[in-house]
């Protein structure tokens, strides 16, 4: 697999004034024209986000990458797993680039293929492995997606996790869901699986800290991964914001803990959060439980509504933030001068199996 070492882009980029960086990015974007597609996730900082050809949540961006058959270069302003999915879904001759290779996702790093394979083997004496359908959240490595693809499973995103879970339970008796405990638990609750049939697999403990009987009766086994950004939202914050502003509507991302999602008025993917706010009348009041760049952008785009973070402290995804104008310009300068830097390439065997799991999701 690829190493994630990012080379130093040098002082000519690091020390350049932001105004100059932005003007130079605009010029390079124009010069590269129809060869280039810049995809930006909603958590990108505004100075990068403003250069997007397409913005979206993980599902929308994966679909857009798959549709962009005419673009030679896909510059993915997001995190590593998103660029890997784009590489898997695009043709061999298309080049996917991540402007800073250190832009990873700590949740994705919580479930390696080796860890998951070991857990899978532990289950073998207890249950028929053919009856367990694995589902991995798109926030996972291509190697884990491949593991899932090989075992009749699917990828899901925060937009379709409930549908993926329902589909999986029509294919087998149990679901093993990685890596996000909270998206898994919130989705299981939404599709009506009783809490006693949902168990947590704690990494590092024999049988994930469960008894054999608990695992036999479980419908859903959740890996114990989480998002450090969304773990910062709490039920107490929901209570506090409602006390301060009784008319407020609370909307959160399903990576938040179950008690936060239950206390909120609405939950959904980043795209769903944007839709809910954008369709609200002037004077609406929102407390939003997701990454701060998106919350600030909503507040700025809809000044006739009151929009703030659910948390009193800024919840920043520090790895998304590593994609900055300096790295974007460095990437585009190199492309314009005929050099490819930071290409994200998934080996063919892994890509084939991972594509099976991604395609299942796109068809669910
Ligand atoms: P969305 O697919 O909802 O944009 O979520 C991606 C993500 O990483 C949230 O933390
Ligand atoms: Fe990963 Fe959380 Fe950042 Fe999303 S917000 S990319 S889940 S660390």
Short mmCIF file of C-alpha atoms and ligand atoms in Angstrom, two decimals:
data_model
loop_
_atom_site.label_atom_id
_atom_site.label_comp_id
_atom_site.label_asym_id
_atom_site.label_seq_id
_atom_site.Cartn_x
_atom_site.Cartn_y
_atom_site.Cartn_z
CA UNK A 1 0.00 0.00 0.00
CA UNK A 2 0.98 3.60 -0.49
CA UNK A 3 2.95 5.50 2.10
CA UNK A 4 1.27 8.64 3.38
CA UNK A 5 4.43 10.74 3.59
CA UNK A 6 3.83 14.27 2.34
CA UNK A 7 6.85 16.07 0.94
CA UNK A 8 7.51 19.63 2.06
CA UNK A 9 5.99 21.96 -0.54
CA UNK A 10 8.61 24.60 0.29
CA UNK A 11 8.58 28.23 1.40
CA UNK A 12 7.49 29.54 -2.01
CA UNK A 13 4.09 28.03 -1.23
CA UNK A 14 4.08 27.97 2.56
CA UNK A 15 5.00 31.64 2.91
CA UNK A 16 3.01 33.05 0.00
CA UNK A 17 0.24 35.56 0.85
CA UNK A 18 -3.26 34.02 0.76
CA UNK A 19 -4.47 36.59 -1.78
CA UNK A 20 -1.69 35.59 -4.18
CA UNK A 21 -2.32 31.89 -3.61
CA UNK A 22 -5.99 32.30 -4.48
CA UNK A 23 -5.27 34.30 -7.63
CA UNK A 24 -2.74 31.71 -8.78
CA UNK A 25 -5.15 28.81 -8.09
CA UNK A 26 -7.84 30.56 -10.16
CA UNK A 27 -5.40 30.99 -13.05
CA UNK A 28 -4.26 27.34 -12.93
CA UNK A 29 -7.86 26.11 -12.71
CA UNK A 30 -8.65 28.03 -15.87
CA UNK A 31 -5.51 26.83 -17.62
CA UNK A 32 -6.23 23.16 -16.86
CA UNK A 33 -9.82 23.67 -18.07
CA UNK A 34 -11.85 20.59 -18.91
CA UNK A 35 -9.06 18.20 -17.96
CA UNK A 36 -9.60 19.04 -14.32
CA UNK A 37 -12.31 18.23 -11.79
CA UNK A 38 -11.99 19.65 -8.28
CA UNK A 39 -14.21 17.81 -5.78
CA UNK A 40 -14.66 19.35 -2.32
CA UNK A 41 -16.18 17.84 0.78
CA UNK A 42 -18.38 20.18 2.87
CA UNK A 43 -15.80 20.26 5.70
CA UNK A 44 -13.19 21.99 3.55
CA UNK A 45 -12.11 25.46 4.54
CA UNK A 46 -13.78 28.23 2.49
CA UNK A 47 -10.63 29.33 0.67
CA UNK A 48 -10.36 25.84 -0.86
CA UNK A 49 -14.11 25.17 -1.10
CA UNK A 50 -14.61 28.19 -3.35
CA UNK A 51 -12.63 26.45 -6.13
CA UNK A 52 -14.82 23.32 -6.25
CA UNK A 53 -16.43 22.19 -9.48
CA UNK A 54 -18.61 19.95 -7.32
CA UNK A 55 -19.22 19.98 -3.56
CA UNK A 56 -20.93 17.22 -1.61
CA UNK A 57 -21.09 14.57 1.08
CA UNK A 58 -19.24 11.29 0.69
CA UNK A 59 -21.99 9.64 -1.37
CA UNK A 60 -22.44 12.53 -3.77
CA UNK A 61 -18.69 12.91 -4.30
CA UNK A 62 -18.25 9.16 -4.93
CA UNK A 63 -21.05 9.30 -7.52
CA UNK A 64 -19.57 12.40 -9.15
CA UNK A 65 -16.15 10.79 -9.41
CA UNK A 66 -17.74 7.75 -11.10
CA UNK A 67 -19.58 10.02 -13.57
CA UNK A 68 -16.58 12.20 -14.46
CA UNK A 69 -15.38 9.93 -17.26
CA UNK A 70 -14.20 12.90 -19.36
CA UNK A 71 -11.88 14.41 -16.70
CA UNK A 72 -8.24 13.39 -16.71
CA UNK A 73 -7.32 14.83 -13.30
CA UNK A 74 -9.56 14.60 -10.25
CA UNK A 75 -8.23 16.72 -7.42
CA UNK A 76 -9.98 15.53 -4.28
CA UNK A 77 -10.21 18.12 -1.51
CA UNK A 78 -11.28 15.78 1.26
CA UNK A 79 -9.58 12.94 3.11
CA UNK A 80 -7.65 9.88 2.02
CA UNK A 81 -10.48 7.31 2.01
CA UNK A 82 -12.56 9.59 -0.24
CA UNK A 83 -9.75 9.88 -2.78
CA UNK A 84 -9.25 6.09 -2.67
CA UNK A 85 -12.96 5.56 -3.43
CA UNK A 86 -12.68 8.00 -6.33
CA UNK A 87 -9.69 6.09 -7.70
CA UNK A 88 -11.56 2.79 -7.43
CA UNK A 89 -14.60 4.19 -9.26
CA UNK A 90 -12.71 5.92 -12.10
CA UNK A 91 -10.97 4.51 -15.18
CA UNK A 92 -7.28 3.49 -15.08
CA UNK A 93 -6.17 6.45 -17.15
CA UNK A 94 -7.84 8.97 -14.80
CA UNK A 95 -5.61 10.38 -12.08
CA UNK A 96 -6.91 11.08 -8.58
CA UNK A 97 -4.90 13.47 -6.46
CA UNK A 98 -5.07 14.33 -2.75
CA UNK A 99 -3.37 17.72 -2.24
CA UNK A 100 -1.92 16.75 1.16
CA UNK A 101 -1.21 13.05 1.78
CA UNK A 102 -1.51 13.49 5.54
CA UNK A 103 -5.23 14.27 5.21
CA UNK A 104 -6.49 11.00 6.68
CA UNK A 105 -9.48 10.09 8.87
CA UNK A 106 -8.80 8.92 12.42
CA UNK A 107 -12.01 6.87 12.41
CA UNK A 108 -10.95 4.99 9.26
CA UNK A 109 -7.63 4.20 10.97
CA UNK A 110 -9.49 2.49 13.86
CA UNK A 111 -10.33 -0.60 11.76
CA UNK A 112 -7.49 -2.17 9.80
CA UNK A 113 -8.21 -5.10 7.52
CA UNK A 114 -5.99 -7.28 9.73
CA UNK A 115 -7.91 -6.39 12.91
CA UNK A 116 -11.25 -7.03 11.24
CA UNK A 117 -10.07 -10.33 9.71
CA UNK A 118 -8.93 -11.52 13.16
CA UNK A 119 -12.33 -10.65 14.67
CA UNK A 120 -14.08 -12.44 11.80
CA UNK A 121 -12.08 -15.60 12.52
CA UNK A 122 -12.98 -15.39 16.21
CA UNK A 123 -16.64 -15.56 15.19
CA UNK A 124 -16.14 -18.70 13.07
CA UNK A 125 -16.70 -21.30 15.85
CA UNK A 126 -19.88 -19.51 16.99
CA UNK A 127 -21.83 -18.65 13.87
CA UNK A 128 -21.96 -19.62 10.21
CA UNK A 129 -19.77 -16.93 8.63
CA UNK A 130 -21.83 -17.13 5.43
CA UNK A 131 -24.74 -15.72 7.44
CA UNK A 132 -22.83 -12.61 8.53
CA UNK A 133 -23.00 -9.72 6.08
CA UNK A 134 -20.24 -7.15 6.60
CA UNK A 135 -21.01 -3.47 6.07
CA UNK A 136 -18.30 -0.88 6.14
CA UNK A 137 -18.89 2.83 6.40
CA UNK A 138 -17.19 4.58 3.47
CA UNK A 139 -14.84 6.08 6.09
CA UNK A 140 -12.54 3.06 5.86
CA UNK A 141 -9.49 1.95 3.93
CA UNK A 142 -9.77 0.41 0.46
CA UNK A 143 -8.34 -2.79 1.96
CA UNK A 144 -11.22 -3.04 4.42
CA UNK A 145 -13.72 -2.31 1.63
CA UNK A 146 -12.11 -5.17 -0.32
CA UNK A 147 -12.51 -7.52 2.67
CA UNK A 148 -16.21 -6.61 2.74
CA UNK A 149 -16.58 -6.99 -1.03
CA UNK A 150 -15.10 -10.49 -0.88
CA UNK A 151 -17.68 -11.52 1.72
CA UNK A 152 -20.89 -10.39 -0.04
CA UNK A 153 -21.03 -7.14 1.91
CA UNK A 154 -21.47 -3.50 1.03
CA UNK A 155 -20.13 -0.05 1.73
CA UNK A 156 -22.51 2.56 3.16
CA UNK A 157 -22.37 6.30 3.79
CA UNK A 158 -24.19 8.46 6.30
CA UNK A 159 -26.89 9.00 3.62
CA UNK A 160 -27.74 5.35 3.07
CA UNK A 161 -26.62 3.42 6.19
CA UNK A 162 -30.21 2.54 7.14
CA UNK A 163 -30.97 1.21 3.67
CA UNK A 164 -27.68 -0.73 3.64
CA UNK A 165 -28.50 -2.30 7.01
CA UNK A 166 -31.99 -3.32 5.87
CA UNK A 167 -30.53 -4.79 2.69
CA UNK A 168 -27.85 -6.69 4.63
CA UNK A 169 -30.40 -8.21 7.00
CA UNK A 170 -32.33 -9.46 3.98
CA UNK A 171 -29.16 -11.25 2.79
CA UNK A 172 -28.03 -12.88 6.04
CA UNK A 173 -28.81 -13.33 9.72
CA UNK A 174 -26.36 -10.82 11.15
CA UNK A 175 -24.48 -7.68 10.19
CA UNK A 176 -20.93 -6.84 11.27
CA UNK A 177 -20.69 -3.04 10.93
CA UNK A 178 -17.33 -1.16 10.78
CA UNK A 179 -15.78 1.16 11.82
CA UNK A 180 -18.29 3.65 13.33
CA UNK A 181 -20.15 2.35 16.37
CA UNK A 182 -22.43 5.40 16.43
CA UNK A 183 -23.56 5.44 12.80
CA UNK A 184 -24.20 1.70 13.18
CA UNK A 185 -26.16 2.08 16.41
CA UNK A 186 -28.21 5.04 15.15
CA UNK A 187 -29.04 3.19 11.94
CA UNK A 188 -29.97 -0.02 13.80
CA UNK A 189 -32.30 1.97 16.03
CA UNK A 190 -33.85 3.71 13.00
CA UNK A 191 -34.67 0.41 11.28
CA UNK A 192 -36.20 -1.01 14.46
CA UNK A 193 -33.60 -3.49 15.69
CA UNK A 194 -34.07 -3.89 19.46
CA UNK A 195 -31.07 -2.60 21.49
CA UNK A 196 -30.53 -6.02 23.10
CA UNK A 197 -29.78 -7.43 19.63
CA UNK A 198 -27.04 -4.85 19.02
CA UNK A 199 -23.65 -5.66 20.58
CA UNK A 200 -20.35 -3.79 20.63
CA UNK A 201 -17.11 -5.43 19.51
CA UNK A 202 -14.38 -3.92 21.70
CA UNK A 203 -10.99 -4.12 20.02
CA UNK A 204 -8.35 -6.00 21.98
CA UNK A 205 -10.77 -8.10 24.06
CA UNK A 206 -11.51 -11.81 23.47
CA UNK A 207 -14.76 -12.09 21.46
CA UNK A 208 -14.79 -8.29 21.48
CA UNK A 209 -15.75 -8.36 25.17
CA UNK A 210 -18.96 -10.38 24.54
CA UNK A 211 -20.17 -13.78 25.63
CA UNK A 212 -20.67 -16.45 22.98
CA UNK A 213 -24.42 -16.38 23.77
CA UNK A 214 -24.64 -12.61 23.21
CA UNK A 215 -22.92 -12.90 19.85
CA UNK A 216 -25.17 -15.80 18.78
CA UNK A 217 -28.34 -13.83 19.46
CA UNK A 218 -27.08 -10.49 18.09
CA UNK A 219 -28.50 -9.08 14.85
CA UNK A 220 -25.90 -6.32 14.59
CA UNK A 221 -22.29 -6.36 15.82
CA UNK A 222 -20.74 -2.88 15.95
CA UNK A 223 -17.01 -2.19 15.71
CA UNK A 224 -15.96 0.29 18.41
CA UNK A 225 -14.62 3.07 16.15
CA UNK A 226 -15.70 6.69 16.43
CA UNK A 227 -15.18 10.19 15.07
CA UNK A 228 -13.25 12.42 17.46
CA UNK A 229 -14.98 15.49 16.00
CA UNK A 230 -18.55 14.24 16.46
CA UNK A 231 -17.82 12.77 19.91
CA UNK A 232 -17.52 16.34 21.13
CA UNK A 233 -21.29 16.87 20.91
CA UNK A 234 -23.34 15.92 23.97
CA UNK A 235 -26.90 15.59 25.18
CA UNK A 236 -26.15 18.30 27.78
CA UNK A 237 -25.39 20.72 24.93
CA UNK A 238 -28.79 19.95 23.38
CA UNK A 239 -30.49 20.68 26.72
CA UNK A 240 -28.49 23.90 27.18
CA UNK A 241 -29.26 25.28 23.72
CA UNK A 242 -32.97 24.49 24.11
CA UNK A 243 -33.04 26.23 27.48
CA UNK A 244 -31.36 29.34 26.04
CA UNK A 245 -33.51 29.37 22.89
CA UNK A 246 -36.80 27.41 23.13
CA UNK A 247 -37.48 27.89 19.38
CA UNK A 248 -34.20 26.33 18.28
CA UNK A 249 -34.08 23.27 16.02
CA UNK A 250 -31.21 20.88 16.62
CA UNK A 251 -29.73 18.96 13.70
CA UNK A 252 -26.77 16.59 14.04
CA UNK A 253 -24.69 14.16 12.00
CA UNK A 254 -25.33 10.42 12.67
CA UNK A 255 -21.69 9.98 13.76
CA UNK A 256 -22.83 11.60 17.03
CA UNK A 257 -23.63 9.37 20.01
CA UNK A 258 -27.12 7.85 20.11
CA UNK A 259 -28.31 10.03 23.01
CA UNK A 260 -27.36 13.17 21.05
CA UNK A 261 -29.17 11.95 17.93
CA UNK A 262 -32.24 11.07 19.99
CA UNK A 263 -32.26 14.46 21.73
CA UNK A 264 -31.95 16.29 18.38
CA UNK A 265 -34.90 17.25 16.15
CA UNK A 266 -33.23 15.95 12.98
CA UNK A 267 -30.15 14.06 11.93
CA UNK A 268 -28.53 13.34 8.59
CA UNK A 269 -25.48 13.48 6.35
CA UNK A 270 -23.77 16.78 5.63
CA UNK A 271 -25.81 17.11 2.44
CA UNK A 272 -29.04 16.46 4.40
CA UNK A 273 -28.07 19.07 7.02
CA UNK A 274 -27.51 21.65 4.27
CA UNK A 275 -30.85 20.79 2.65
CA UNK A 276 -32.76 21.16 5.93
CA UNK A 277 -31.23 24.56 6.70
CA UNK A 278 -31.48 25.87 3.13
CA UNK A 279 -35.20 25.02 3.00
CA UNK A 280 -36.00 26.81 6.28
CA UNK A 281 -37.73 30.18 6.38
CA UNK A 282 -36.04 33.41 7.47
CA UNK A 283 -35.98 33.72 11.25
CA UNK A 284 -35.34 30.01 11.84
CA UNK A 285 -32.93 29.12 14.59
CA UNK A 286 -30.55 26.15 14.29
CA UNK A 287 -27.95 24.45 16.47
CA UNK A 288 -25.86 22.20 14.22
CA UNK A 289 -23.84 19.22 15.46
CA UNK A 290 -21.19 18.75 12.84
CA UNK A 291 -17.79 20.06 11.72
CA UNK A 292 -17.24 23.78 12.20
CA UNK A 293 -16.32 24.78 8.63
CA UNK A 294 -19.72 23.60 7.43
CA UNK A 295 -21.56 25.27 10.32
CA UNK A 296 -19.78 28.60 9.74
CA UNK A 297 -20.51 28.45 6.01
CA UNK A 298 -24.22 27.86 6.69
CA UNK A 299 -24.28 30.83 9.07
CA UNK A 300 -22.65 33.00 6.44
CA UNK A 301 -24.89 31.76 3.58
CA UNK A 302 -28.15 32.20 5.49
CA UNK A 303 -27.74 35.46 7.44
CA UNK A 304 -31.52 35.75 7.87
CA UNK A 305 -31.46 32.62 10.09
CA UNK A 306 -29.73 32.12 13.41
CA UNK A 307 -27.23 29.29 12.87
CA UNK A 308 -24.57 28.22 15.35
CA UNK A 309 -22.66 25.13 16.41
CA UNK A 310 -24.30 22.89 18.98
CA UNK A 311 -20.97 22.92 20.83
CA UNK A 312 -19.59 26.03 22.54
CA UNK A 313 -16.10 25.02 21.33
CA UNK A 314 -15.18 24.77 17.65
CA UNK A 315 -15.26 21.15 16.44
CA UNK A 316 -12.69 21.12 13.65
CA UNK A 317 -11.67 18.11 11.54
CA UNK A 318 -7.94 18.82 11.65
CA UNK A 319 -7.14 16.40 8.84
CA UNK A 320 -9.69 17.92 6.42
CA UNK A 321 -8.11 21.27 7.32
CA UNK A 322 -4.72 20.12 6.04
CA UNK A 323 -5.98 20.71 2.50
CA UNK A 324 -5.15 24.39 2.26
CA UNK A 325 -4.68 26.83 -0.65
CA UNK A 326 -0.89 26.34 -0.60
CA UNK A 327 -1.19 22.56 -1.15
CA UNK A 328 -3.95 22.97 -3.72
CA UNK A 329 -1.84 25.44 -5.71
CA UNK A 330 1.26 23.21 -5.45
CA UNK A 331 -0.79 20.33 -6.86
CA UNK A 332 -2.20 22.38 -9.74
CA UNK A 333 1.18 23.99 -10.58
CA UNK A 334 2.70 20.54 -10.87
CA UNK A 335 -0.14 19.29 -13.08
CA UNK A 336 0.10 22.33 -15.35
CA UNK A 337 3.85 21.68 -15.69
CA UNK A 338 3.31 18.02 -16.58
CA UNK A 339 4.18 16.45 -13.20
CA UNK A 340 1.82 14.36 -11.16
CA UNK A 341 2.17 14.64 -7.40
CA UNK A 342 0.20 12.92 -4.64
CA UNK A 343 -1.61 10.46 -6.87
CA UNK A 344 -3.84 8.09 -4.90
CA UNK A 345 -3.62 4.64 -6.44
CA UNK A 346 -5.30 1.51 -5.14
CA UNK A 347 -3.73 -1.73 -6.41
CA UNK A 348 -5.83 -3.63 -8.93
CA UNK A 349 -6.73 -6.64 -6.79
CA UNK A 350 -7.84 -4.50 -3.84
CA UNK A 351 -9.67 -2.11 -6.16
CA UNK A 352 -11.62 -4.94 -7.83
CA UNK A 353 -12.94 -6.30 -4.53
CA UNK A 354 -13.56 -2.85 -3.04
CA UNK A 355 -15.43 -1.82 -6.22
CA UNK A 356 -17.77 -4.77 -5.73
CA UNK A 357 -18.66 -3.41 -2.27
CA UNK A 358 -18.95 0.18 -3.52
CA UNK A 359 -21.10 -0.86 -6.48
CA UNK A 360 -23.42 -2.76 -4.14
CA UNK A 361 -23.88 0.46 -2.20
CA UNK A 362 -24.49 2.54 -5.33
CA UNK A 363 -27.17 0.00 -6.37
CA UNK A 364 -28.92 -0.31 -2.99
P1 LIG B 1 -20.86 12.88 5.00
O1 LIG B 1 -20.82 11.74 4.05
O2 LIG B 1 -22.17 13.06 5.70
O3 LIG B 1 -20.41 14.13 4.33
O4 LIG B 1 -19.84 12.58 6.19
C1 LIG B 1 -18.48 12.37 5.99
C2 LIG B 1 -17.73 12.48 7.22
O5 LIG B 1 -16.57 12.16 7.28
C3 LIG B 1 -18.41 12.98 8.39
O6 LIG B 1 -17.53 13.05 9.44
FE1 LIG B 2 -13.04 11.30 9.79
FE2 LIG B 2 -14.44 12.54 11.72
FE3 LIG B 2 -12.91 13.97 10.04
FE4 LIG B 2 -15.19 12.84 9.19
S1 LIG B 2 -14.98 14.48 10.70
S2 LIG B 2 -13.20 12.81 8.12
S3 LIG B 2 -15.16 10.92 10.38
S4 LIG B 2 -12.18 12.42 11.54
#
